[in-house]
């Protein structure tokens, strides 16, 4: 167990940052999926996803002869280059042209690099010409392979004003750090059997049965389609094109793929099993019913298809129907496969799976289970968007050319200048489009991108504290589409998630179960694995090319299909499949035969009505994998979420079953996320408390950064007097979290004292408070941009400075440049900054508007990109001191939150015999119902650690549950005994109790008090941000009722239910006070005779006179007038009704 | 060292009607930092009052006002001011300094305060300079920061890198801990009576064995251990109190 705080080591690292290695490599691991997926866009240089994507863009064709179908014009195709962030060439002042992330953060600009596109074009079959075009500036991920601080180690990072362990993984957009969220999506290239009632709505013949597949091209872009079972046993092919759904007969697709015969299709589906009449009948029917159309050959089928889709698929008019049909087949059917035969085989496999599903031979796959899911990574999504936008660009170019053609403008394809002019005159800024995507998280069009949501892709990486910050990188969302779903099945925790998704770390409330977090050990594969020789190896291991070959030995068990990344590579029997898996697993763990370790060996054994059997190998990127120990050779094996379901993995030694168990968990902590792992003794807590702690750790006022002076966040919280926790798991040290303090070790006594600790309130020692306990600050930013205030096209006329018209009182606050002195104390109404308007010659002084006291911490002048003008933008950082006050929220690390209710003087606080007085008193009633035993143990461990001067390990599952369950060898005793013994050695009570004395009388308490050291977090919810009070104040113009909102000094709604409560109490005077006198009380004249409040008017001609005569217009007299009191809202209602011709007559009695 | 102090002398209780045994303080141990003594022949309330007063009402001197002329360190002004306030100063002469509220001056003057200056700049490359209480220069040799030994390092105030500078004038004043904890003269005050629980003010909770689970009181030897099965005298009152003031 670790017993040292590594204080000296950390001091040393802090003073002498390394230039060789990272101090805490585990931190870098957390963001790896983000960075690596972005890197995959450009690496390897020739086969980066971006280049693959561009290669996959089909050539656009345009003809210069409008109606001639035969003359093929030029083709366009492109490839992409992205530079590192550099200052624009026009800037003459900068000393280095490289731009570093910190500059973008401080200048509130975007970290981006130039993007170039090389456009290839060709006339007929002439030579290929290249046209180079700039596409604006593309936002770059920090620490990716396009980033300027990529290979920097702590020493250099610090020099560039980064954290010493800067992890990167985010984009900087207008100074704000943005992350592309990880999303859970359907596993690629794996056909999933589905039973969905929504299929019934597709048409009269439809059944709930279907098989869906999401196919991914090499570049990561995907296309999904499905086949559906019809009531008569036929199958249809269902796909969507430009948000429109189409269904076509499956046989048409099969026959369009290859020149095939009915017999071939029949044989392929039936696979020699003629006894299965369920399948044979249906295949026969399917083939027969298609023959009605009278089209047989591949040519006929594709032409038939092309004819019907020519209108929806926009292709140049000179394409033949067959071309259109082939284009459709290539673009829709199993796009992950290139070979037509492969496509055919896979489609047949899907049909077999569908029939098996209908016959009840296999069950439906669960789309919400991590087994059938993979991760949509930020970098991959980024690439998909770029690809789509480039496609848009090509379309614009093509349409521009055809416009020229149709308008009979001079067009000369052989003139290079002509095309260059067209390409460069097209308005298109790719960088800006991606900038928009990152800033808002919205996809402008997702027509071809096969995604289920159009917004919510990016989140701000909030630096509230470091824990929240790292959780952003681990968080993984199911998709905002599911958030609106009424069913809760998607949110359920599935056993398949074990080890990949943390069961504890999910918020409660609306995103519960949708917003999850990866476990600390979960890795995401970001690149396609090299698996070229795998097929050869499989052939050697005994798979056969044809199903029938393997099926000849039918008696020896069913025939399984062997697939690699959604391609059928062969067939084999069960026993062979098992031996293949065994052999491959051995090879990959031993790193033999060039089998990559991250290859997933998903073997589903045959079963009765279980999942559809087969051997599914995956080498694709975006899969979740995690390390476990492979028992036969003791090596580390990486397992995926698909294969895990059928593997026997023991957790700890006692669960190993000889002969069955093949793997063992490296550590039971691997099932928890980083944050959940940091909850001390979480195995002793009731589970919801651990969930609450994960939430609260992220709301704690802590240490968000170690480079405060280089940060410009809108709001930054800082705990001034943080301490390293005494009780910490090993992970805490591995991640170097002592640099990101999140709380204070407090002496906590559990007793009921003075009554101020009732109902989750807590008492804090006043003297501890005066010595700086839990003292914090908030940094707030004020950004002013004079450039934006100027009207478009106007010259710059304002600048920050003080004119001669400024009083001395203001000059105490502001310097000659119009900016405040550093350290100035600001109260409400103090001058904050001033600017001088050259046209009017006057100075405008802007004031500090908040009611809270603040100090000016920093002032930053921000110039423009090119360095042309005087700085027009400033950033003022204000520091708001926030000592703990009554009403502030605190919590321990066990989901035990409480509100500070009283600062109690030290001399009145209870004390122990050694004179110890608690910092915090909490009520014992906080425990029985919540069962946070972990907090008791933390208190015990903290006390022992403080007494012996050592750090205590608090990782879960470390201690035996009770003495009898103890193993005699390696296991630790129960936590209570372990720490109890330590306490006894230090001369304290074994159970952590101590006799205590009342500070007021000096008398010893009847009972001994549980007192120890608990790490307390101060939460960001502070009364200073929340108090709201109003006596009189602003009212709403229309209703004359008080406005709402704290900012506007509004009231708190006294609603219908509150009204009910007062009615029930019979406190009518109080009710009238709330609802009338303190609200929209109004006086009004009424004519008692006609009962109208609107007919009462000032007599004509007397409006301007002082002595007015008031009459009722209807009754023409003033006799019956009297003054009544009504709610103004009633008057408003009467007016509205009057406008509709409804009169309100009020009957009055004296 | 006088082992016995007669409290009655100081409090002038000689002429009072009370005729019982005189309260007594027996000092067992006295160092620069620690005093251990036993108070006897008095009431619990009296003993506790003594404890409370030691915590809260013994006047000492601490830095109360800070004028910051220059602060280019990484710490905020008010934070440095707070740290300065908590530095312990030699308060043996506190009697001779007036409270500002009793003084005729408007803010502070040499009668009611001591001025101290802190003027440090880090000029060396690649060195972190520690600013400690040893850098505080007092205008009055009687009131200086105190340390636990000759070679003890001072109390750390801030750390400076090259070019950073602190230029601060501090005004130390007399005060009591009731007002702010920085004027507190003591750390913890150990206080105990009835080590063998003869009075049964409390009940020792135990799981299996009381003797095994509870440590023996350090002052237990001072009083005779009750024999097994001794009858309980409910009229007993505590009259011997063990203190240890740090």
PDB file of N, CA and C in Angstrom, chain A residues 950-987:
ATOM      1  N   UNK A 950       1.085   9.383   7.161  1.00  0.00           N
ATOM      2  CA  UNK A 950       1.216   8.632   5.911  1.00  0.00           C
ATOM      3  C   UNK A 950      -0.071   8.694   5.096  1.00  0.00           C
ATOM      4  N   UNK A 951       0.073   8.469   3.790  1.00  0.00           N
ATOM      5  CA  UNK A 951      -1.094   8.436   2.913  1.00  0.00           C
ATOM      6  C   UNK A 951      -1.745   7.071   3.026  1.00  0.00           C
ATOM      7  N   UNK A 952      -3.040   7.038   2.962  1.00  0.00           N
ATOM      8  CA  UNK A 952      -3.759   5.777   3.085  1.00  0.00           C
ATOM      9  C   UNK A 952      -4.367   5.409   1.741  1.00  0.00           C
ATOM     10  N   UNK A 953      -4.247   4.157   1.378  1.00  0.00           N
ATOM     11  CA  UNK A 953      -4.839   3.695   0.126  1.00  0.00           C
ATOM     12  C   UNK A 953      -6.315   3.396   0.357  1.00  0.00           C
ATOM     13  N   UNK A 954      -7.158   3.952  -0.487  1.00  0.00           N
ATOM     14  CA  UNK A 954      -8.585   3.766  -0.266  1.00  0.00           C
ATOM     15  C   UNK A 954      -9.262   3.177  -1.486  1.00  0.00           C
ATOM     16  N   UNK A 955      -8.502   2.504  -2.344  1.00  0.00           N
ATOM     17  CA  UNK A 955      -9.118   1.915  -3.527  1.00  0.00           C
ATOM     18  C   UNK A 955     -10.157   0.888  -3.101  1.00  0.00           C
ATOM     19  N   UNK A 956     -11.257   0.795  -3.848  1.00  0.00           N
ATOM     20  CA  UNK A 956     -12.279  -0.185  -3.472  1.00  0.00           C
ATOM     21  C   UNK A 956     -11.775  -1.620  -3.647  1.00  0.00           C
ATOM     22  N   UNK A 957     -12.444  -2.532  -3.015  1.00  0.00           N
ATOM     23  CA  UNK A 957     -12.171  -3.985  -3.085  1.00  0.00           C
ATOM     24  C   UNK A 957     -10.798  -4.360  -2.565  1.00  0.00           C
ATOM     25  N   UNK A 958     -10.266  -3.543  -1.664  1.00  0.00           N
ATOM     26  CA  UNK A 958      -8.941  -3.846  -1.129  1.00  0.00           C
ATOM     27  C   UNK A 958      -9.049  -4.693   0.126  1.00  0.00           C
ATOM     28  N   UNK A 959     -10.120  -4.482   0.847  1.00  0.00           N
ATOM     29  CA  UNK A 959     -10.203  -5.103   2.165  1.00  0.00           C
ATOM     30  C   UNK A 959     -11.230  -6.229   2.163  1.00  0.00           C
ATOM     31  N   UNK A 960     -11.001  -7.174   3.049  1.00  0.00           N
ATOM     32  CA  UNK A 960     -11.940  -8.279   3.180  1.00  0.00           C
ATOM     33  C   UNK A 960     -13.256  -7.744   3.721  1.00  0.00           C
ATOM     34  N   UNK A 961     -14.338  -8.431   3.360  1.00  0.00           N
ATOM     35  CA  UNK A 961     -15.629  -7.944   3.793  1.00  0.00           C
ATOM     36  C   UNK A 961     -15.836  -8.165   5.283  1.00  0.00           C
ATOM     37  N   UNK A 962     -15.413  -9.300   5.780  1.00  0.00           N
ATOM     38  CA  UNK A 962     -15.471  -9.520   7.219  1.00  0.00           C
ATOM     39  C   UNK A 962     -14.373 -10.498   7.608  1.00  0.00           C
ATOM     40  N   UNK A 963     -14.203 -10.659   8.869  1.00  0.00           N
ATOM     41  CA  UNK A 963     -13.074 -11.461   9.336  1.00  0.00           C
ATOM     42  C   UNK A 963     -13.177 -12.902   8.878  1.00  0.00           C
ATOM     43  N   UNK A 964     -14.393 -13.437   8.831  1.00  0.00           N
ATOM     44  CA  UNK A 964     -14.522 -14.849   8.491  1.00  0.00           C
ATOM     45  C   UNK A 964     -14.217 -15.095   7.016  1.00  0.00           C
ATOM     46  N   UNK A 965     -14.477 -14.097   6.169  1.00  0.00           N
ATOM     47  CA  UNK A 965     -14.230 -14.294   4.740  1.00  0.00           C
ATOM     48  C   UNK A 965     -12.768 -14.118   4.385  1.00  0.00           C
ATOM     49  N   UNK A 966     -11.958 -13.800   5.368  1.00  0.00           N
ATOM     50  CA  UNK A 966     -10.554 -13.520   5.105  1.00  0.00           C
ATOM     51  C   UNK A 966      -9.792 -14.749   4.639  1.00  0.00           C
ATOM     52  N   UNK A 967      -9.008 -14.535   3.622  1.00  0.00           N
ATOM     53  CA  UNK A 967      -8.094 -15.606   3.233  1.00  0.00           C
ATOM     54  C   UNK A 967      -6.872 -15.511   4.135  1.00  0.00           C
ATOM     55  N   UNK A 968      -6.281 -16.647   4.405  1.00  0.00           N
ATOM     56  CA  UNK A 968      -5.148 -16.598   5.317  1.00  0.00           C
ATOM     57  C   UNK A 968      -3.904 -15.984   4.671  1.00  0.00           C
ATOM     58  N   UNK A 969      -3.886 -15.970   3.326  1.00  0.00           N
ATOM     59  CA  UNK A 969      -2.634 -15.535   2.687  1.00  0.00           C
ATOM     60  C   UNK A 969      -2.552 -14.032   2.414  1.00  0.00           C
ATOM     61  N   UNK A 970      -2.968 -13.634   1.202  1.00  0.00           N
ATOM     62  CA  UNK A 970      -2.572 -12.300   0.766  1.00  0.00           C
ATOM     63  C   UNK A 970      -3.565 -11.193   1.119  1.00  0.00           C
ATOM     64  N   UNK A 971      -4.775 -11.546   1.433  1.00  0.00           N
ATOM     65  CA  UNK A 971      -5.771 -10.501   1.549  1.00  0.00           C
ATOM     66  C   UNK A 971      -5.602  -9.676   2.816  1.00  0.00           C
ATOM     67  N   UNK A 972      -6.094  -8.460   2.729  1.00  0.00           N
ATOM     68  CA  UNK A 972      -6.028  -7.581   3.868  1.00  0.00           C
ATOM     69  C   UNK A 972      -7.162  -7.906   4.833  1.00  0.00           C
ATOM     70  N   UNK A 973      -6.973  -7.533   6.086  1.00  0.00           N
ATOM     71  CA  UNK A 973      -8.074  -7.708   7.038  1.00  0.00           C
ATOM     72  C   UNK A 973      -9.185  -6.715   6.708  1.00  0.00           C
ATOM     73  N   UNK A 974     -10.350  -6.822   7.329  1.00  0.00           N
ATOM     74  CA  UNK A 974     -11.378  -5.822   7.103  1.00  0.00           C
ATOM     75  C   UNK A 974     -10.835  -4.433   7.422  1.00  0.00           C
ATOM     76  N   UNK A 975     -11.320  -3.447   6.677  1.00  0.00           N
ATOM     77  CA  UNK A 975     -10.787  -2.086   6.793  1.00  0.00           C
ATOM     78  C   UNK A 975     -10.821  -1.595   8.230  1.00  0.00           C
ATOM     79  N   UNK A 976     -11.930  -1.916   8.918  1.00  0.00           N
ATOM     80  CA  UNK A 976     -12.093  -1.445  10.283  1.00  0.00           C
ATOM     81  C   UNK A 976     -10.936  -1.909  11.163  1.00  0.00           C
ATOM     82  N   UNK A 977     -10.565  -3.165  11.023  1.00  0.00           N
ATOM     83  CA  UNK A 977      -9.494  -3.704  11.860  1.00  0.00           C
ATOM     84  C   UNK A 977      -8.142  -3.153  11.463  1.00  0.00           C
ATOM     85  N   UNK A 978      -7.960  -3.003  10.142  1.00  0.00           N
ATOM     86  CA  UNK A 978      -6.680  -2.514   9.651  1.00  0.00           C
ATOM     87  C   UNK A 978      -6.391  -1.123  10.215  1.00  0.00           C
ATOM     88  N   UNK A 979      -7.372  -0.238  10.099  1.00  0.00           N
ATOM     89  CA  UNK A 979      -7.149   1.127  10.582  1.00  0.00           C
ATOM     90  C   UNK A 979      -7.296   1.218  12.094  1.00  0.00           C
ATOM     91  N   UNK A 980      -8.136   0.350  12.653  1.00  0.00           N
ATOM     92  CA  UNK A 980      -8.292   0.328  14.111  1.00  0.00           C
ATOM     93  C   UNK A 980      -6.968   0.014  14.791  1.00  0.00           C
ATOM     94  N   UNK A 981      -6.251  -0.928  14.220  1.00  0.00           N
ATOM     95  CA  UNK A 981      -4.958  -1.306  14.773  1.00  0.00           C
ATOM     96  C   UNK A 981      -3.992  -0.126  14.720  1.00  0.00           C
ATOM     97  N   UNK A 982      -4.030   0.591  13.580  1.00  0.00           N
ATOM     98  CA  UNK A 982      -3.155   1.767  13.453  1.00  0.00           C
ATOM     99  C   UNK A 982      -3.499   2.806  14.512  1.00  0.00           C
ATOM    100  N   UNK A 983      -4.789   2.983  14.760  1.00  0.00           N
ATOM    101  CA  UNK A 983      -5.203   3.967  15.751  1.00  0.00           C
ATOM    102  C   UNK A 983      -4.740   3.548  17.137  1.00  0.00           C
ATOM    103  N   UNK A 984      -4.875   2.267  17.422  1.00  0.00           N
ATOM    104  CA  UNK A 984      -4.481   1.802  18.739  1.00  0.00           C
ATOM    105  C   UNK A 984      -2.988   2.032  18.968  1.00  0.00           C
ATOM    106  N   UNK A 985      -2.212   1.814  17.900  1.00  0.00           N
ATOM    107  CA  UNK A 985      -0.772   2.048  18.019  1.00  0.00           C
ATOM    108  C   UNK A 985      -0.483   3.509  18.356  1.00  0.00           C
ATOM    109  N   UNK A 986      -1.330   4.404  17.853  1.00  0.00           N
ATOM    110  CA  UNK A 986      -1.096   5.821  18.109  1.00  0.00           C
ATOM    111  C   UNK A 986      -1.721   6.248  19.429  1.00  0.00           C
ATOM    112  N   UNK A 987      -2.267   5.288  20.178  1.00  0.00           N
ATOM    113  CA  UNK A 987      -2.839   5.610  21.474  1.00  0.00           C
ATOM    114  C   UNK A 987      -4.253   6.135  21.401  1.00  0.00           C
TER     115      UNK A 987
END
